[in-house]
Short mmCIF file of C-alpha atoms in Angstrom, two decimals:
data_model
loop_
_atom_site.label_atom_id
_atom_site.label_comp_id
_atom_site.label_asym_id
_atom_site.label_seq_id
_atom_site.Cartn_x
_atom_site.Cartn_y
_atom_site.Cartn_z
CA MET U 1 -0.18 0.05 0.09
CA SER U 2 2.90 2.38 0.69
CA ASN U 3 6.61 2.11 0.17
CA ALA U 4 9.13 4.45 1.98
CA ASP U 5 12.64 4.84 0.97
CA GLU U 6 15.70 7.09 2.30
CA ASP U 7 16.75 9.93 0.11
CA ASN U 8 19.47 12.35 1.32
CA GLY U 9 18.43 11.84 4.94
CA GLU U 10 14.83 12.39 4.10
CA ALA U 11 12.62 9.59 5.12
CA GLU U 12 9.93 9.74 2.36
CA GLY U 13 6.88 7.67 2.06
CA ARG U 14 4.38 7.71 -0.78
CA LEU U 15 0.59 6.69 -0.62
CA ARG U 16 -1.92 7.04 -3.71
CA MET U 17 -5.64 7.12 -3.21
CA ARG U 18 -8.53 7.28 -5.43
CA PRO U 19 -10.03 10.65 -6.07
CA SER U 20 -12.92 11.78 -4.73
CA ASN U 21 -15.78 12.47 -7.07
CA SER U 22 -17.66 14.60 -4.77
CA ASN U 23 -17.38 18.36 -4.19
CA ILE U 24 -17.31 20.33 -1.17
CA SER U 25 -20.54 19.62 0.77
CA ASP U 26 -22.28 21.81 3.47
CA ASP U 27 -22.98 18.38 5.39
CA GLN U 28 -19.44 18.05 6.64
CA GLU U 29 -19.45 18.33 10.08
CA PRO U 30 -16.88 18.75 12.03
CA PHE U 31 -15.27 19.78 9.16
CA MET U 32 -17.45 22.96 8.27
CA GLY U 33 -17.03 22.65 4.41
CA ILE U 34 -13.23 22.84 4.23
CA LYS U 35 -12.45 19.11 3.70
CA VAL U 36 -12.98 17.52 0.41
CA ARG U 37 -14.54 14.41 1.41
CA ARG U 38 -15.22 11.25 -0.35
CA LYS U 39 -18.77 10.67 -1.64
CA ALA U 40 -18.89 7.48 0.11
CA SER U 41 -17.82 8.99 3.65
CA LEU U 42 -20.54 11.61 3.52
CA PHE U 43 -23.30 8.68 3.73
CA ARG U 44 -21.60 5.82 5.81
CA GLU U 45 -23.39 4.94 9.08
CA TYR U 46 -20.95 5.03 11.82
CA LEU U 47 -20.82 1.64 14.02
CA GLY U 48 -18.35 2.68 16.34
CA ASP U 49 -16.79 -0.81 17.35
CA TYR U 50 -15.71 -2.63 13.96
CA ILE U 51 -13.60 -5.16 15.66
CA ASP U 52 -16.10 -6.78 18.44
CA VAL U 53 -14.07 -5.29 21.52
CA PRO U 54 -16.12 -7.78 23.82
CA SER U 55 -14.71 -10.89 21.87
CA HIS U 56 -10.96 -10.05 22.42
CA PRO U 57 -10.26 -10.75 26.29
CA PHE U 58 -6.90 -9.10 26.03
CA LEU U 59 -8.54 -5.71 24.92
CA LEU U 60 -11.29 -5.97 27.61
CA LYS U 61 -8.16 -6.66 30.11
CA ILE U 62 -6.37 -3.54 29.02
CA LEU U 63 -9.58 -1.23 29.39
CA GLN U 64 -10.36 -2.64 32.77
CA LYS U 65 -6.81 -2.31 34.04
CA GLN U 66 -7.21 1.43 33.13
CA GLY U 67 -10.77 1.77 34.55
CA ASP U 68 -12.50 2.69 30.91
CA LYS U 69 -15.55 1.15 30.37
CA ARG U 70 -17.42 2.91 27.25
CA VAL U 71 -15.55 2.14 23.96
CA LEU U 72 -16.79 4.83 21.41
CA PHE U 73 -14.49 3.53 18.61
CA ALA U 74 -12.61 0.56 17.60
CA ASP U 75 -10.85 -0.66 14.68
CA LYS U 76 -7.62 -1.68 12.85
CA VAL U 77 -5.71 1.32 11.41
CA LEU U 78 -2.11 2.02 9.89
CA ARG U 79 0.26 3.72 12.28
CA VAL U 80 3.08 5.55 10.69
CA THR U 81 6.31 4.87 12.85
CA GLY U 82 9.07 7.11 13.72
CA SER U 83 11.14 5.51 10.99
CA GLY U 84 8.34 5.95 8.34
CA LYS U 85 6.86 2.35 8.24
CA MET U 86 3.43 1.62 7.93
CA LYS U 87 2.27 -0.72 11.19
CA ARG U 88 -1.00 -2.08 11.56
CA CYS U 89 -2.56 -1.67 14.99
CA VAL U 90 -5.79 -1.39 16.87
CA LEU U 91 -6.97 1.88 17.66
CA MET U 92 -9.59 2.36 20.39
CA ILE U 93 -11.04 5.56 21.65
CA THR U 94 -12.92 5.73 24.98
CA ASP U 95 -14.65 8.51 26.71
CA LEU U 96 -11.37 9.15 28.68
CA ALA U 97 -8.38 8.11 26.49
CA ILE U 98 -6.93 6.88 23.11
CA TYR U 99 -5.58 3.34 23.13
CA VAL U 100 -2.90 1.89 20.59
CA VAL U 101 -2.63 -1.74 20.60
CA ASP U 102 -0.41 -4.13 18.90
CA PRO U 103 -2.77 -7.14 17.62
CA GLU U 104 0.45 -9.08 16.87
CA ILE U 105 1.35 -9.46 20.52
CA ASP U 106 -1.75 -8.46 22.18
CA ALA U 107 0.14 -5.68 23.96
CA LEU U 108 -0.76 -2.31 24.77
CA LYS U 109 1.80 0.26 23.13
CA ARG U 110 0.39 3.51 24.09
CA ARG U 111 -2.48 5.11 26.11
CA VAL U 112 -3.09 8.78 25.80
CA ALA U 113 -5.58 10.62 27.69
CA LEU U 114 -8.22 12.98 25.75
CA ALA U 115 -7.45 16.02 27.82
CA ALA U 116 -3.68 15.46 26.53
CA VAL U 117 -4.53 16.12 22.80
CA GLU U 118 -4.17 19.63 21.66
CA LYS U 119 -5.58 19.20 18.06
CA ILE U 120 -5.88 16.88 15.35
CA CYS U 121 -4.16 17.72 11.87
CA LEU U 122 -5.61 16.79 8.45
CA SER U 123 -5.21 17.47 4.67
CA GLU U 124 -7.72 19.37 2.73
CA LEU U 125 -7.82 16.66 0.38
CA SER U 126 -9.37 13.11 0.30
CA ASP U 127 -6.48 10.88 1.66
CA ASN U 128 -6.76 8.63 4.77
CA PHE U 129 -4.13 10.45 7.04
CA PHE U 130 -4.79 12.34 10.32
CA ALA U 131 -2.23 13.19 13.04
CA ILE U 132 -3.10 13.60 16.83
CA ILE U 133 -0.84 16.19 18.43
CA ILE U 134 0.20 15.80 21.78
CA PRO U 135 2.28 18.51 23.24
CA THR U 136 3.28 16.65 26.44
CA GLU U 137 4.53 13.74 24.25
CA TYR U 138 5.19 12.64 20.93
CA ASP U 139 2.56 12.59 18.22
CA LEU U 140 0.46 9.93 16.41
CA LEU U 141 0.30 9.74 12.62
CA MET U 142 -2.08 7.19 11.45
CA ALA U 143 -4.33 6.43 8.17
CA SER U 144 -7.86 5.10 8.33
CA THR U 145 -10.68 4.86 5.73
CA ARG U 146 -12.98 5.60 8.80
CA LYS U 147 -10.72 9.11 9.51
CA THR U 148 -14.06 11.08 9.72
CA GLU U 149 -15.65 8.85 12.13
CA ILE U 150 -12.38 8.96 14.12
CA VAL U 151 -12.25 12.74 14.09
CA THR U 152 -15.88 13.23 15.08
CA VAL U 153 -15.70 10.84 17.86
CA MET U 154 -12.46 12.53 19.43
CA VAL U 155 -14.10 15.91 19.06
CA GLU U 156 -17.44 14.85 20.86
CA ALA U 157 -15.65 12.80 23.59
CA SER U 158 -13.36 15.68 24.60
CA LYS U 159 -15.98 18.25 24.60
CA ASN U 160 -17.99 15.82 26.82
CA ALA U 161 -15.06 14.95 29.01
CA SER U 162 -13.93 18.45 29.81
CA ASP U 163 -15.87 20.98 27.59
CA PHE U 164 -12.98 21.27 25.67
CA GLU U 165 -13.35 22.15 22.07
CA LEU U 166 -10.72 20.09 20.23
CA GLU U 167 -9.01 21.78 17.29
CA VAL U 168 -9.27 20.46 13.98
CA ALA U 169 -6.72 21.98 11.74
CA PHE U 170 -6.61 21.86 7.85
CA SER U 171 -3.35 21.98 5.89
CA ASN U 172 -1.82 20.25 2.81
CA ARG U 173 1.51 20.55 4.83
CA PHE U 174 1.84 20.07 8.55
CA GLU U 175 4.64 19.31 10.91
CA TYR U 176 4.34 16.57 13.86
CA ASN U 177 6.55 14.98 16.50
CA ALA U 178 7.41 11.40 14.99
CA ALA U 179 9.33 10.89 18.52
CA SER U 180 10.27 13.08 21.50
CA ASP U 181 13.44 14.22 19.45
CA LEU U 182 12.26 13.82 15.93
CA VAL U 183 10.38 16.40 13.89
CA LYS U 184 8.80 15.58 10.45
CA GLU U 185 6.48 17.24 7.84
CA ILE U 186 3.81 15.42 5.80
CA GLN U 187 3.17 16.96 2.50
CA PHE U 188 -0.02 16.35 0.43
CA GLU U 189 -0.67 17.08 -3.29
CA GLN U 190 -3.46 16.29 -5.70
CA VAL U 191 -2.02 14.26 -8.55
CA GLN U 192 -3.73 12.49 -11.35
CA GLY U 193 -5.22 9.43 -9.95
CA GLY U 194 -5.23 10.57 -6.39
CA VAL U 195 -3.16 12.11 -3.89
CA LYS U 196 0.35 11.92 -3.04
CA THR U 197 1.85 11.84 0.45
CA ARG U 198 5.46 12.45 1.43
CA ILE U 199 6.99 12.36 4.66
CA LEU U 200 10.05 14.35 5.25
CA ARG U 201 12.62 14.46 8.21
CA LYS U 202 12.79 18.16 9.47
#
């Protein structure tokens, strides 16, 4: 789906997506008409739990240990590692936190309290990437075909938990902390046949 290479010290990944046949629509909360959305995503029903969390004892054990009971979203997504590789993981969002789980070894890789999230960064194009910006830690760069639902759930959960309006920022070029001491920039460009994505070391 994606390949990464090293070019003059810059880690670069490219991902091509099918172009959207839809124009900007008014029905784009919480995106307020900014985001060019795929036609399918405008009419998709949100299910929340796409992996049946109750059928996975190790996921239940993780949630119980942390005291979280209400799962708002759960699905397998792609996480971009600090080295620029794409790795499949389970993303769970509760009313209190975000969980990143490695399904290969049934291990919790990361838990981030919703209160620690400053904003979510997206491009203005029809790609699948989103970055969760966490000032006190390193950030999360992920890709999912259910990006719209993920953003909507996080905005609503943050508002319900702390009356804090989570910022959703749109730009076809933004920086994120791939690790505590590693800043990268992701760039998006509309090309024939889809969206070209580049991840560069700063």
